[in-house]
Coordinates of N, CA and C in Angstrom, one line a residue:
X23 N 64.3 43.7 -27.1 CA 63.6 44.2 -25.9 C 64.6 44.3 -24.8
X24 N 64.2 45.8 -24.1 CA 65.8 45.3 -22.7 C 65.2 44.9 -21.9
X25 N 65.9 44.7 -20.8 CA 65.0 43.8 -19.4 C 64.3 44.5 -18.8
X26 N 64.2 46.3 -19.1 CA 63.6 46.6 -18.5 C 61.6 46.3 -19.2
X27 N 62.0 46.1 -20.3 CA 60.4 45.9 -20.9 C 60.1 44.5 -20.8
X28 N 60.9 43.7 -20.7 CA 60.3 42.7 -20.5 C 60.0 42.2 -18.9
X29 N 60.3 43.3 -18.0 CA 60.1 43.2 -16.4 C 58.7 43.5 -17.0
X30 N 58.7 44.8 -17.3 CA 56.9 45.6 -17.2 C 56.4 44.5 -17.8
X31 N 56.5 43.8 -19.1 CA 55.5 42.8 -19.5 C 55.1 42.2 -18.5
X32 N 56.4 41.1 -17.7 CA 56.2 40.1 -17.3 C 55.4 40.3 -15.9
X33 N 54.9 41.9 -15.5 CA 54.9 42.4 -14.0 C 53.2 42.8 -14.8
X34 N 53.3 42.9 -15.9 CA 51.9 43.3 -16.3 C 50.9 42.3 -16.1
X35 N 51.5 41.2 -16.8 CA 50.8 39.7 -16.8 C 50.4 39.1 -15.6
X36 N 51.3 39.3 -14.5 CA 51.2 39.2 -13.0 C 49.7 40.1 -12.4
X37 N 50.2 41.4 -12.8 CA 49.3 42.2 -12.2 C 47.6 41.7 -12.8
X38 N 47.2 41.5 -13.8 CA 46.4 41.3 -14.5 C 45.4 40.0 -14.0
X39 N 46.8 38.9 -14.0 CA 46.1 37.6 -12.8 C 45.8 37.8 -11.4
X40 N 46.5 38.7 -11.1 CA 46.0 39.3 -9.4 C 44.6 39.9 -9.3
X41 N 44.6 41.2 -10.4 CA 43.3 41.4 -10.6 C 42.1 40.7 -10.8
X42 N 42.6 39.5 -11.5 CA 41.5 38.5 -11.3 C 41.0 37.9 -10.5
X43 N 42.0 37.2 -9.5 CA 41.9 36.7 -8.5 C 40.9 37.2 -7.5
X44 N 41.8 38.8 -7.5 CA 40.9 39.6 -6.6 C 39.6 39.7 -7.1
X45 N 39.1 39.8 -8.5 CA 37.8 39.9 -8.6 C 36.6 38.7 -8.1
X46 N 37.8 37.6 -7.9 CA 37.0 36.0 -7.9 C 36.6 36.5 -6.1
X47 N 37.7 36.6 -6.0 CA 37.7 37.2 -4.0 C 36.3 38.2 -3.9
X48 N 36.6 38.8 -4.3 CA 34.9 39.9 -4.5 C 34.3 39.2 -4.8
X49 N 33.6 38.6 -5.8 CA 32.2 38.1 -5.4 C 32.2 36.7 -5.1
X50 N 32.8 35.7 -4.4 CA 32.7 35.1 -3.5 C 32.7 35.2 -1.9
X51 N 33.1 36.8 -1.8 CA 32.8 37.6 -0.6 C 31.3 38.0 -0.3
X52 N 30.6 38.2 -2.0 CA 29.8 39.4 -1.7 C 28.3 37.9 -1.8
X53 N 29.1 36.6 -2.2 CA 27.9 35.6 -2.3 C 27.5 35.1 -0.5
X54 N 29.0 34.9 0.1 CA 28.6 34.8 1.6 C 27.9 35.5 1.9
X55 N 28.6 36.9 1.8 CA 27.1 37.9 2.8 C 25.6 38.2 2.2
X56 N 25.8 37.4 1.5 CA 24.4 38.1 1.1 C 23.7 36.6 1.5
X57 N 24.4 35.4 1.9 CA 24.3 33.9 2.1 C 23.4 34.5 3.6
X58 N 24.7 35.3 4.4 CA 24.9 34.7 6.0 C 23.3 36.0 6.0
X59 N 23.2 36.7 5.3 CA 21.9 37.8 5.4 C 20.8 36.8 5.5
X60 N 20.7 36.3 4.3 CA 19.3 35.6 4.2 C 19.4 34.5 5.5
X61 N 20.0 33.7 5.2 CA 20.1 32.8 6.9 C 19.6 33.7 8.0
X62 N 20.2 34.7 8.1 CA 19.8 35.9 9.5 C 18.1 35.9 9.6
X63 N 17.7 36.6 8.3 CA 16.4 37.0 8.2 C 15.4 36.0 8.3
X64 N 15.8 34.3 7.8 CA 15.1 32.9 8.0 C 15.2 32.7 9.2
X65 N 16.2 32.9 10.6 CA 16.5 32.1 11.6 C 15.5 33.4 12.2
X66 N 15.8 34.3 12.3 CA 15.0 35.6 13.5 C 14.0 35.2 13.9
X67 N 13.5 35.3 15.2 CA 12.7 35.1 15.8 C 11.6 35.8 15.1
X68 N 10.1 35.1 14.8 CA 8.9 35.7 14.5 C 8.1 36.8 15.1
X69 N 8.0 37.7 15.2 CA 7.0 38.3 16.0 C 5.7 38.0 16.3
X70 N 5.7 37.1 17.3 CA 4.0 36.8 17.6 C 2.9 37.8 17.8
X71 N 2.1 37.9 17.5 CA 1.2 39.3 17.7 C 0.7 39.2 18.9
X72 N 0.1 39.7 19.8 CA 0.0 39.9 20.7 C -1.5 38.6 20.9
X73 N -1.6 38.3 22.2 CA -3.0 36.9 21.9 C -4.0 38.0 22.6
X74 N -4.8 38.1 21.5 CA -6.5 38.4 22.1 C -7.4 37.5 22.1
X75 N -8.0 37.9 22.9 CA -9.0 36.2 22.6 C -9.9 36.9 21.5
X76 N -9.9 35.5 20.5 CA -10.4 35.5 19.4 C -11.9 34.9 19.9
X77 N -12.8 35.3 18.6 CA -13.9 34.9 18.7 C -13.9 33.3 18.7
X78 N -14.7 32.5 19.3 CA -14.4 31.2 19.3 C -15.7 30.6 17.8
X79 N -15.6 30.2 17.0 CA -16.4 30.0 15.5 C -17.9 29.1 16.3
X80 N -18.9 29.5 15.5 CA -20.2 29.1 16.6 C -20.6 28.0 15.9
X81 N -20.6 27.0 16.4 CA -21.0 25.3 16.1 C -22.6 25.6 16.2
X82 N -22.6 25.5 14.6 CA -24.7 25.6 14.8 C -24.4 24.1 14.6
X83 N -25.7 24.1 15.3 CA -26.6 22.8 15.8 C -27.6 22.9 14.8
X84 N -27.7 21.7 14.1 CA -28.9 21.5 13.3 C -30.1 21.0 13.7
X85 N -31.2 21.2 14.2 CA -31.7 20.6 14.7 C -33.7 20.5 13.8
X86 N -33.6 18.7 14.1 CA -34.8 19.0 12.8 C -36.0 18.8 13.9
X87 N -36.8 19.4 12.6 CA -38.4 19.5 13.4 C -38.9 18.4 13.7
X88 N -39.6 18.5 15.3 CA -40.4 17.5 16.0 C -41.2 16.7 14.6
X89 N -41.2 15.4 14.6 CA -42.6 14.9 14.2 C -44.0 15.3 13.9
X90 N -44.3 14.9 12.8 CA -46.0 15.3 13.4 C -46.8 14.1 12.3
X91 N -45.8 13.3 11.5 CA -46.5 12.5 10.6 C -45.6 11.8 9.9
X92 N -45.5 10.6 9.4 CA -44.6 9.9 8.2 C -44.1 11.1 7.1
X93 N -42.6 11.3 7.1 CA -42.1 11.9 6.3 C -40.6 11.0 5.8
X94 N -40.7 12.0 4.6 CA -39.1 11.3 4.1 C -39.1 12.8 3.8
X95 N -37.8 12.8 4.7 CA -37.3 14.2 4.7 C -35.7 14.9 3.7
X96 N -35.0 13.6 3.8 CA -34.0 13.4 2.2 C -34.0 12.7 1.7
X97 N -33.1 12.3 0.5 CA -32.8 11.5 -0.5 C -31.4 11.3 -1.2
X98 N -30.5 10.9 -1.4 CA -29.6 11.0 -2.3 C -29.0 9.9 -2.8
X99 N -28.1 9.6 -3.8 CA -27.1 8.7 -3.8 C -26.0 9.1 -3.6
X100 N -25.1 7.6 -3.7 CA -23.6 7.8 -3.5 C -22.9 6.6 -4.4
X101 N -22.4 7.0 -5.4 CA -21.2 6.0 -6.4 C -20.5 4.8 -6.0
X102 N -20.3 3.9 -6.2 CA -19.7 2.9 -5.8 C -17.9 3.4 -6.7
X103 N -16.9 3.7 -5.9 CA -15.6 4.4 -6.3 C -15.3 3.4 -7.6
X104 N -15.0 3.7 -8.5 CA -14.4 3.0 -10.0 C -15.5 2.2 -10.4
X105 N -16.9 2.5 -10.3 CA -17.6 1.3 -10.7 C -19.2 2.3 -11.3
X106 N -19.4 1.6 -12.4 CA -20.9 2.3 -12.7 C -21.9 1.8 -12.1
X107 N -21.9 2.0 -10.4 CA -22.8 1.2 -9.6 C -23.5 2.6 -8.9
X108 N -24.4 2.5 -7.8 CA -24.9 3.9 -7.0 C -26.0 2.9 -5.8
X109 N -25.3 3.7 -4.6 CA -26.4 2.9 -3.7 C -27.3 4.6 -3.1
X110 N -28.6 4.1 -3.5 CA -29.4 5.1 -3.2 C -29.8 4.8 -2.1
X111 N -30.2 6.4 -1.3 CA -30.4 6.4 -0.1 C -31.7 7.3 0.3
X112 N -32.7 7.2 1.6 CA -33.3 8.4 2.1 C -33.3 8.3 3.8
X113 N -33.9 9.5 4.4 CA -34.2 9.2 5.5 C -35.3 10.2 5.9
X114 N -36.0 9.3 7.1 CA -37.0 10.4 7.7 C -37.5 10.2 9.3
X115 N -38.5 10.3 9.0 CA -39.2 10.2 10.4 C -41.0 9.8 10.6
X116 N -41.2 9.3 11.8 CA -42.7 9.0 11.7 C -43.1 8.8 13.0
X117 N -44.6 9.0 13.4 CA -45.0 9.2 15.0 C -45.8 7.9 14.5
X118 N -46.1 7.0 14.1 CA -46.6 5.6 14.3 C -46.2 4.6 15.4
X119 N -46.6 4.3 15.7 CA -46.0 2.8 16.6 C -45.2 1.8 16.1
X120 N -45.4 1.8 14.5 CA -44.5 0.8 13.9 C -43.1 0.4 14.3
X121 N -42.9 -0.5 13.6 CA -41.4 -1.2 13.8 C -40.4 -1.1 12.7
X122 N -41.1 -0.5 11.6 CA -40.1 -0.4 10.4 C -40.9 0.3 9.3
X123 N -39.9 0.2 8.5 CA -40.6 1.1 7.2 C -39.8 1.0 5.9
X124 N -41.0 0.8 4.8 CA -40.5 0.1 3.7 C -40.6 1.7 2.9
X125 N -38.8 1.6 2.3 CA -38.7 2.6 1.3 C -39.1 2.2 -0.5
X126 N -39.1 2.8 -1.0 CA -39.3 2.5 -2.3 C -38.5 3.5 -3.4
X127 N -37.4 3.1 -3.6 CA -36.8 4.1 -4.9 C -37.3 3.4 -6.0
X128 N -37.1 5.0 -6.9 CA -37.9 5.1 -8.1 C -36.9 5.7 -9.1
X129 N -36.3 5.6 -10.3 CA -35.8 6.2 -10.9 C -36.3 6.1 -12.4
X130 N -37.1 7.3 -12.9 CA -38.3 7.6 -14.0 C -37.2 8.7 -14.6
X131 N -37.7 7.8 -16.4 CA -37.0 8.5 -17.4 C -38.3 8.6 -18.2
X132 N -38.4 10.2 -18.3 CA -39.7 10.8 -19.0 C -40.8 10.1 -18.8
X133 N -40.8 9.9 -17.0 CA -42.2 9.5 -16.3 C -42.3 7.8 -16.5
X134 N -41.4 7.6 -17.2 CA -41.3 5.7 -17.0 C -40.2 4.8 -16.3
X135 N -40.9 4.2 -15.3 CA -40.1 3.8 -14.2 C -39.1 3.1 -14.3
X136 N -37.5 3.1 -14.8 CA -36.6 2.3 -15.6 C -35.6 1.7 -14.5
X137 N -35.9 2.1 -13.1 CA -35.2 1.7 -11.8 C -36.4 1.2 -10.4
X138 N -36.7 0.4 -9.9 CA -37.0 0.7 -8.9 C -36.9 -0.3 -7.8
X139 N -36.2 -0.3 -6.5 CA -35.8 -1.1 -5.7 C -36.6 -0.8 -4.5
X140 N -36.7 -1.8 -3.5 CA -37.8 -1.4 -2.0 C -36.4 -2.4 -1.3
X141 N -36.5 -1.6 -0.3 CA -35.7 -1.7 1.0 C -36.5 -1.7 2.5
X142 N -36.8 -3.0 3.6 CA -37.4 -2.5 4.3 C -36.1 -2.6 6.0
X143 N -36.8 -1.2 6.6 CA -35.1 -0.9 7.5 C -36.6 -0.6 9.0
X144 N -35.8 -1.3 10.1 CA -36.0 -0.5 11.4 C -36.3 0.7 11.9
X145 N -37.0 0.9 12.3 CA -37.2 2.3 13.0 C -36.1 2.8 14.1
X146 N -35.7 3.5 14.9 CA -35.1 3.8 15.1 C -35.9 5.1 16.5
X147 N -35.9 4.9 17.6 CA -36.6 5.4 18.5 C -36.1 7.4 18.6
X148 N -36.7 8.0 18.7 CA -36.1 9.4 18.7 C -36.9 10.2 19.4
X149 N -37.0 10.1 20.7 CA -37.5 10.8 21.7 C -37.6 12.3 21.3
X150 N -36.3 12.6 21.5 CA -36.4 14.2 21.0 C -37.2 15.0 19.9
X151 N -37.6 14.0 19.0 CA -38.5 14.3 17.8 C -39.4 14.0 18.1
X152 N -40.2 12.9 18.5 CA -41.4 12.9 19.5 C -41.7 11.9 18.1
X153 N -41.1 10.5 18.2 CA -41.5 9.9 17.6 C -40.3 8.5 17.1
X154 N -40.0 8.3 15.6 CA -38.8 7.4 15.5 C -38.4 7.8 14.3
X155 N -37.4 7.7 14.0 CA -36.3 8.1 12.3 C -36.0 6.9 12.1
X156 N -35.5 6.6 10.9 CA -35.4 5.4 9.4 C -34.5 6.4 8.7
X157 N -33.3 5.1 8.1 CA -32.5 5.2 6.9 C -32.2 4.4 6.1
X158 N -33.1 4.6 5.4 CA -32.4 3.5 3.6 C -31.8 3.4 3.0
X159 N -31.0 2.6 2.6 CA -29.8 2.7 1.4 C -30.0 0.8 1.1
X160 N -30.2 1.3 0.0 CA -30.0 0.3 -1.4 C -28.9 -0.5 -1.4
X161 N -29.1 -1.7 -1.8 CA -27.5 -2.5 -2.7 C -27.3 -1.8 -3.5
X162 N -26.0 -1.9 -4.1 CA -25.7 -0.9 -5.0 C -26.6 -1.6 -6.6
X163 N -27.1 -0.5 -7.2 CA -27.7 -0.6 -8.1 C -26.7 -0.3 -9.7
X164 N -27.0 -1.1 -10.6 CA -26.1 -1.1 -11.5 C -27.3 -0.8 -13.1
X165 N -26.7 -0.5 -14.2 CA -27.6 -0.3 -15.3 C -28.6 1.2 -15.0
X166 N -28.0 2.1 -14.3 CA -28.0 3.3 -14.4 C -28.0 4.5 -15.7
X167 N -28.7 4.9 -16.5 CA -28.3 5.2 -17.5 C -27.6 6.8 -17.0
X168 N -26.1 6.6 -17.6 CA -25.4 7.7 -17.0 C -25.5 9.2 -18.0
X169 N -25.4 10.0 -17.4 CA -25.4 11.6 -18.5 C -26.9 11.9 -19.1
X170 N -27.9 11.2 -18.5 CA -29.5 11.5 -18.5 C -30.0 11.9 -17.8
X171 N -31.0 13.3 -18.0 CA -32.0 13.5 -16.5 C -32.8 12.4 -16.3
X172 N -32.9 12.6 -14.9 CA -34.0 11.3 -14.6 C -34.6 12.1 -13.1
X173 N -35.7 11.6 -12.6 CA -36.8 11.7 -11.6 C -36.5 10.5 -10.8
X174 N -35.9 11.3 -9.3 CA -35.7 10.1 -8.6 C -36.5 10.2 -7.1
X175 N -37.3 9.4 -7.0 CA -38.7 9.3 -6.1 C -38.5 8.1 -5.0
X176 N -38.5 8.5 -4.1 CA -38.5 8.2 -3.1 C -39.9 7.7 -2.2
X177 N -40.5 6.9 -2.2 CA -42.2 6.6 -1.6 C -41.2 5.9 -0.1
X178 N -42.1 5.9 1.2 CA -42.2 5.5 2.2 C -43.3 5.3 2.3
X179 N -42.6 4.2 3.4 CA -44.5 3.6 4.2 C -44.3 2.6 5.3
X180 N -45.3 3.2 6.4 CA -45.2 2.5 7.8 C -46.0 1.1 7.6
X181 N -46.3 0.5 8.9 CA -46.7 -0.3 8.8 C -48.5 -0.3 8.7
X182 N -48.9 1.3 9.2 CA -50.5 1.3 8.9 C -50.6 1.1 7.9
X183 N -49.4 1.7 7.0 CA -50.3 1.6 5.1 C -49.9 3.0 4.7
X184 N -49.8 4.5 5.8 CA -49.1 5.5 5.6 C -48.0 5.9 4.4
X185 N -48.4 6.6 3.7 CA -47.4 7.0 2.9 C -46.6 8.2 2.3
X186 N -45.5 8.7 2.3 CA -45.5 9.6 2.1 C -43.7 9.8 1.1
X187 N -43.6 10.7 0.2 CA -42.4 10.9 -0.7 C -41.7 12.0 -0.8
X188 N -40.5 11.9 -1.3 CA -39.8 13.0 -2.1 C -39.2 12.8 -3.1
X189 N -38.6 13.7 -4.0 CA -37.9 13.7 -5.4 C -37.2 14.7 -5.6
X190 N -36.5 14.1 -6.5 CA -36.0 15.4 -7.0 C -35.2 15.3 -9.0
X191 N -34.9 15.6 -9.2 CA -34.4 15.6 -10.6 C -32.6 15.5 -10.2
X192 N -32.2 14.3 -10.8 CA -30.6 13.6 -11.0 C -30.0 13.2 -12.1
X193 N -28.9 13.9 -12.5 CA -28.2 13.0 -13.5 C -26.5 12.0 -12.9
X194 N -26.5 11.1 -13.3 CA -25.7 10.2 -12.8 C -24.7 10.3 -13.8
X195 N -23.5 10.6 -13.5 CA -22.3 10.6 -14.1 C -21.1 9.9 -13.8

């Protein structure tokens, strides 16, 4: 080989690692800017839209009907968290003079009574209704049979003797 081919080799091998180099230079060029872009587009100021006054969302008021007699107007339960327990609840209203009012849950599997607890709770004065409101809730009740329809009945009663209910169909899970 004369020196001159072994320059070109040895100038080839050079040139070839340069090329590389430079290709490493190109895309660790092309990873910043495309780095310092997204950074740009993250930091930029948001465009706020312009403030109109929005509709302000309308707070209904629930409001329940005046009195006019002993009612139980709901009913429900509530689970005791990790436990096959349920404390049953109602509530209502009454224009009596009484001082309290004895609830009576019911929980009927195909019309036979397999639950049934009495709670007696204070009245509760409620002008606005033109009369007084009551709320029951139970100890927690256990022996529930769970994943069965059942009829769960609710009786109230003032102190005249007044009586009056609701129900509804429950399965306890």
């Amino acid at each position: 080989m004369t020196s001159y081919s072994y320059l070109y080799m040895e100038n080839k091998e050079d040139v070839s690692q340069t090329q590389e180099e430079g290709s490493i230079v190109y895309v660790v060029g092309a990873i910043i800017v495309v780095a310092v872009i997204v950074a740009a587009v993250l930091m930029w100021p948001k465009n706020k839209p312009k403030e109109t006054a929005s509709p302000t969302p309308e707070n209904k008021v629930v409001t329940k009907p005046t009195l006019t007699k002993l009612v139980c107007e709901s009913e429900w339960f509530n689970p005791v968290v990790g436990m096959p327990k349920y404390y049953l609840s109602a509530e209502g209203g009454d224009v009596s003079a009484g001082t309290q009012i004895e609830c009576e849950f019911t929980l009927l599997k195909d019309k036979e009574a397999i639950i049934r607890e009495t709670k007696v709770v204070p009245v509760v004065q409620s002008p606005e209704r033109g009369g007084t409101t009551f709320k029951c809730t139970t100890k927690a009740v256990e022996n529930i049979p769970q994943n069965t329809a059942l009829t769960f009945v609710t009786t109230v009663k003032n102190e005249e003797g007044t009586t009056a209910s609701c129900s509804g169909a429950v399965t306890f899970r």
